[in-house]
C-alpha cells in the first residue's frame, strides 16, 4: 500500500459565528474571528489517497487526475469565495476549519473514482494551525 | 550599516473593486478577486530598518520593540479585519496589495522612533505573490 | 473524529551529556553535541488533539485555548532556557530530543482539559530532524 | 515508543515511460512526464525509525548514524543520477515516485541495524506531491 | 515605485558540460553535475517588475497577466524539458544557473508590455542555491 | 553581473549581555535573551557573491567551492559552539545578530578568492528575524 498526496490552495473569507447566539456571545466565544465584516485565509489542502501501484503505470493514482478532481469538487467551490455565504456544502454550518475539512471530505469521497481510496485530508488555515480528517 | 527585519502576520478579508466602475467592468478587470462577498488571505509582512549597531547593545534596533510598533500601528488595525471596510488608512483606496503596502509604510514611517530609519517593506499576499516598497 | 494541531516555537540551549561517562566517552558518543559550553536550537512543536467538533462552536478545541495551555505548561518553561540546567521536568535526564518530547507530553497530558484528548506531539530540532510521540 | 525522522535530499533526472507501449500511448498516459529527453526534480526524503530511547544516550537512534546509512544505501545511488538508467534497484521498473519509494524502502530495510525499526518513508517529488510508504 | 513579484515553478533535466573539454576535464570541473546521463531540479523563479500603481486598478501590473507572460515565454519552454537539448535560448550555452537566468531575462524583457519595467529575476536551483539578475 | 547565493546552517548558543552593566540592567535591556544560562538558535546564513559568468564554466563562482570557504572560515567556527565564549572573532563583542553578521563578513571578505566579490550576507536568527549586511 502506497499513500500519495496532492497539495492544493484556495483563498477565502469567513467568520466564526453561531446564529443562535447574540453578537456578544459570539464575540466572547470566537474573539476577533467573529468579526461581522469577515476576515480570510490562504488555505492549503493536502489530499491523500492510497492503493497498490498499477504495474503498467507505476501509479497509485495519477497526481494530475487527482488535482483535476480536487479542483472540480473542492477548490472551484471555495477559491476566492465567502465560506459562510457561497458554499452549498457549508450551508447552516459554523465555518470552523473542523467543519470545513469534514465538508471537503464529503465532496471528495462521493466523487472519487472506484480505483482509489481517499485516506486523509490535512488542511492548513494558517502556518500555525491545521486539521486532519480520516472520514 | 546593518539592515534588520522583523516578520509579522495578519489575516484579513478584502475584494478588488473600483466603485466608479460597473459590476461587469470590475469582474472583467479583477476576475474572481472582485467577488462582492469578499475573499481573504494570510498576509506576511517583513519590516526592515537600517542603522549602525549601538555599541552598548549591539542592536540596530531591538526586534521586540520593532514588533510592538508594527503591532500598534499596523497589525492591530489589519488583523482579522475587512480591508475595504474597516481600515482608516485604506479608505477610498482600491485594496490592492500595492496600495496596502504603501498604506502600511505611511503608518510606520510617521510613528518610527528617531533613532532608526525605515528601509523596506515586503508583503506576501500568497505564497506566490509579494510586493516590496522603499517609500 | 477530527485532529487539530497548533504549532508553537521556543529557542533553547542544551548539550548531550551523560554525567556517568568521561568527557572522552561523551565526545565519542555525542560528537560536537557534547560541547561543554552548550549549543542551541529553534525548536518547533506541533501539538495535536482529537475529538468530535462541538455542534455549538464547530470546534474540537479552540486553537487559542490550546496555545495558552502550551504556553503555560511548556514554552514558558523552555523558551530562552538552558534545557539541561533550568527545566524541572528534564532534571537528571539526558537532553536528547526524544527525552524532551516525552517530557513535554507529560507536562501537557496532565494539564489537558477533560473535553479533549492529546493525540500526538511532533518536535523539530532542526529543519532536518524531528521526533513524534503518541504517549 | 518514539519516532525519529531524518530528512535528506537528492537531485535526479527521470521520465515516466512504459517500454511495452508506443510513444503515443506513453504520451497519452504520462503527458509531459514522458518526455524522451528527460526532466528532473529535487527530491526530499524523510526516513522515520522507531524504538524506545536508550537510557544511556537518550537516543532511539543517532540521527547522524541514520544519515550515514541513508547516504550509503540511498542518496549516493540516486543523487545527480538518471533514475531510469543508472539505479540498480529501479532496473526494469517504471520510475514513478511510488516505485521509487518502494525501492528506497527495500534498500534501507535490509541494511538497517538490528537495534532500530524502519517505520515510514515520505518522499517529496515537488512542493505539491509526496508519497508515504510503511513497507 | 512599487515592486511586485510573481513566483513560478518548472522541473527540468540538465548537465553541466563544456563540449570543448574532455570527459575527464568536465568531471574535474563540474563533479557529479557533469553526469552524462543528466540530473534535474525543481526550479523556482521569482519575476519582479516595478512601476507606479495605476489609480484605476491599484495595480503596478496584474499578477495573473504577469503569470501568463512568464508561462508563454519561459515556463512552457522549460517545464519538463532537457535544458541542454530542447531549449532554443540556451543553445550552445553551458547550462549553469547563471546562464539560465540570463536567458530567461532575455526571453522576458523582449516580450514585456510597455507599461511595466522588468526589475529582477531570482532563480532557485535547490533550497540552498539561488541566483539573482538585474539585466 | 550575476549574483549567486549559497545557504548554510549552524546551531549555536549565546546570550545578550553587556559586561559593563549590572545583571538587572542587562535583564531590563535584553529581557529573556540575557539569561545567564544561555539559549540558542538554528542560524541560516545566505552568502551572496557577484561577478560575470566565466565563459568556460558558466559559473560566477562554483557553489561547492563557496560552500567549502564558508565552512572553513565561518561554520566550522560557529556550529555547535557558544558564540560568547568560543568564537575568536566575537571576543569582547556583544553577541547580537548584528555583530555576528559583521564578524562573519570580516571572516569571509579577507579569505575570499580574488576572482569573486562578496556582495551580501543575510542571516536568520529565527523564522521571524533576519539581518542583512553589505560590508
GROMACS .gro file of C-alpha atoms in nm, chain F:
model
  135
  676UNK     CA    1   2.662   4.095  -1.336
  677UNK     CA    2   2.500   3.788  -1.179
  678UNK     CA    3   2.459   3.734  -0.803
  679UNK     CA    4   2.484   3.377  -0.670
  680UNK     CA    5   2.389   3.278  -0.315
  681UNK     CA    6   2.476   2.973  -0.109
  682UNK     CA    7   2.278   2.898   0.208
  683UNK     CA    8   2.447   2.728   0.505
  684UNK     CA    9   2.333   2.642   0.858
  685UNK     CA   10   2.479   2.639   1.206
  686UNK     CA   11   2.339   2.580   1.554
  687UNK     CA   12   2.481   2.774   1.845
  688UNK     CA   13   2.424   2.902   2.198
  689UNK     CA   14   2.455   3.265   2.300
  690UNK     CA   15   2.326   3.530   2.538
  691UNK     CA   16   2.288   3.903   2.502
  692UNK     CA   17   2.495   4.055   2.777
  693UNK     CA   18   2.693   4.377   2.829
  694UNK     CA   19   2.962   4.302   3.090
  695UNK     CA   20   2.988   4.668   3.193
  696UNK     CA   21   2.625   4.659   3.312
  697UNK     CA   22   2.467   4.504   3.620
  698UNK     CA   23   2.262   4.187   3.593
  699UNK     CA   24   1.947   4.396   3.644
  700UNK     CA   25   2.037   4.642   3.368
  701UNK     CA   26   2.111   4.352   3.129
  702UNK     CA   27   1.773   4.197   3.204
  703UNK     CA   28   1.600   4.531   3.162
  704UNK     CA   29   1.753   4.587   2.818
  705UNK     CA   30   1.778   4.233   2.681
  706UNK     CA   31   1.489   4.059   2.859
  707UNK     CA   32   1.498   3.681   2.845
  708UNK     CA   33   1.782   3.697   2.588
  709UNK     CA   34   2.006   3.793   2.883
  710UNK     CA   35   1.953   3.456   3.057
  711UNK     CA   36   2.290   3.377   3.218
  712UNK     CA   37   2.247   3.009   3.145
  713UNK     CA   38   2.233   3.071   2.769
  714UNK     CA   39   1.977   3.000   2.499
  715UNK     CA   40   2.036   2.913   2.133
  716UNK     CA   41   1.923   2.914   1.772
  717UNK     CA   42   1.938   2.739   1.438
  718UNK     CA   43   2.104   3.008   1.227
  719UNK     CA   44   2.062   3.018   0.847
  720UNK     CA   45   2.327   3.212   0.656
  721UNK     CA   46   2.289   3.331   0.293
  722UNK     CA   47   2.625   3.427   0.136
  723UNK     CA   48   2.596   3.620  -0.192
  724UNK     CA   49   2.886   3.683  -0.432
  725UNK     CA   50   2.870   3.865  -0.763
  726UNK     CA   51   3.056   3.864  -1.095
  727UNK     CA   52   3.037   3.789  -1.464
  728UNK     CA   53   2.986   3.424  -1.560
  729UNK     CA   54   3.309   3.262  -1.679
  730UNK     CA   55   3.259   3.167  -2.048
  731UNK     CA   56   3.425   2.827  -1.998
  732UNK     CA   57   3.220   2.715  -1.697
  733UNK     CA   58   2.908   2.932  -1.699
  734UNK     CA   59   2.988   2.999  -1.333
  735UNK     CA   60   3.021   3.326  -1.147
  736UNK     CA   61   3.161   3.109  -0.873
  737UNK     CA   62   3.131   2.736  -0.811
  738UNK     CA   63   2.866   2.696  -0.539
  739UNK     CA   64   3.051   2.394  -0.399
  740UNK     CA   65   3.373   2.596  -0.371
  741UNK     CA   66   3.177   2.874  -0.200
  742UNK     CA   67   3.036   2.619   0.044
  743UNK     CA   68   3.387   2.497   0.131
  744UNK     CA   69   3.507   2.853   0.202
  745UNK     CA   70   3.204   2.925   0.424
  746UNK     CA   71   3.266   2.601   0.612
  747UNK     CA   72   3.635   2.671   0.668
  748UNK     CA   73   3.608   3.033   0.780
  749UNK     CA   74   3.258   3.051   0.929
  750UNK     CA   75   3.050   2.746   1.011
  751UNK     CA   76   3.337   2.532   1.146
  752UNK     CA   77   3.400   2.813   1.396
  753UNK     CA   78   3.032   2.863   1.487
  754UNK     CA   79   2.845   2.531   1.456
  755UNK     CA   80   2.758   2.373   1.790
  756UNK     CA   81   2.955   2.648   1.967
  757UNK     CA   82   2.885   2.904   2.237
  758UNK     CA   83   2.913   3.235   2.049
  759UNK     CA   84   3.005   3.440   2.357
  760UNK     CA   85   3.277   3.205   2.479
  761UNK     CA   86   3.434   3.012   2.194
  762UNK     CA   87   3.448   3.233   1.885
  763UNK     CA   88   3.767   3.437   1.842
  764UNK     CA   89   3.615   3.687   1.602
  765UNK     CA   90   3.334   3.771   1.851
  766UNK     CA   91   3.566   3.818   2.151
  767UNK     CA   92   3.470   4.123   2.358
  768UNK     CA   93   3.167   4.187   2.137
  769UNK     CA   94   2.803   4.179   2.242
  770UNK     CA   95   2.666   3.869   2.068
  771UNK     CA   96   2.379   4.037   1.884
  772UNK     CA   97   2.290   3.914   1.538
  773UNK     CA   98   2.412   4.249   1.406
  774UNK     CA   99   2.762   4.198   1.548
  775UNK     CA  100   2.753   3.836   1.438
  776UNK     CA  101   2.684   3.923   1.073
  777UNK     CA  102   2.959   4.189   1.076
  778UNK     CA  103   3.201   3.933   1.219
  779UNK     CA  104   3.109   3.675   0.956
  780UNK     CA  105   3.161   3.935   0.682
  781UNK     CA  106   3.516   4.006   0.805
  782UNK     CA  107   3.592   3.634   0.815
  783UNK     CA  108   3.475   3.587   0.457
  784UNK     CA  109   3.594   3.906   0.288
  785UNK     CA  110   3.957   3.853   0.392
  786UNK     CA  111   3.955   3.491   0.277
  787UNK     CA  112   3.762   3.529  -0.048
  788UNK     CA  113   3.949   3.446  -0.370
  789UNK     CA  114   4.036   3.737  -0.597
  790UNK     CA  115   3.808   3.620  -0.876
  791UNK     CA  116   3.487   3.693  -0.687
  792UNK     CA  117   3.331   3.985  -0.495
  793UNK     CA  118   3.145   3.929  -0.168
  794UNK     CA  119   2.819   4.121  -0.207
  795UNK     CA  120   2.574   4.048   0.077
  796UNK     CA  121   2.517   3.838   0.387
  797UNK     CA  122   2.169   3.755   0.512
  798UNK     CA  123   2.148   3.583   0.850
  799UNK     CA  124   1.830   3.439   1.004
  800UNK     CA  125   1.827   3.406   1.384
  801UNK     CA  126   1.469   3.277   1.390
  802UNK     CA  127   1.197   3.236   1.128
  803UNK     CA  128   1.087   3.592   1.211
  804UNK     CA  129   1.414   3.788   1.247
  805UNK     CA  130   1.699   3.834   0.999
  806UNK     CA  131   1.975   4.084   0.926
  807UNK     CA  132   2.144   4.184   0.601
  808UNK     CA  133   2.491   4.334   0.562
  809UNK     CA  134   2.680   4.466   0.258
  810UNK     CA  135   3.018   4.549   0.419
   0.00000   0.00000   0.00000
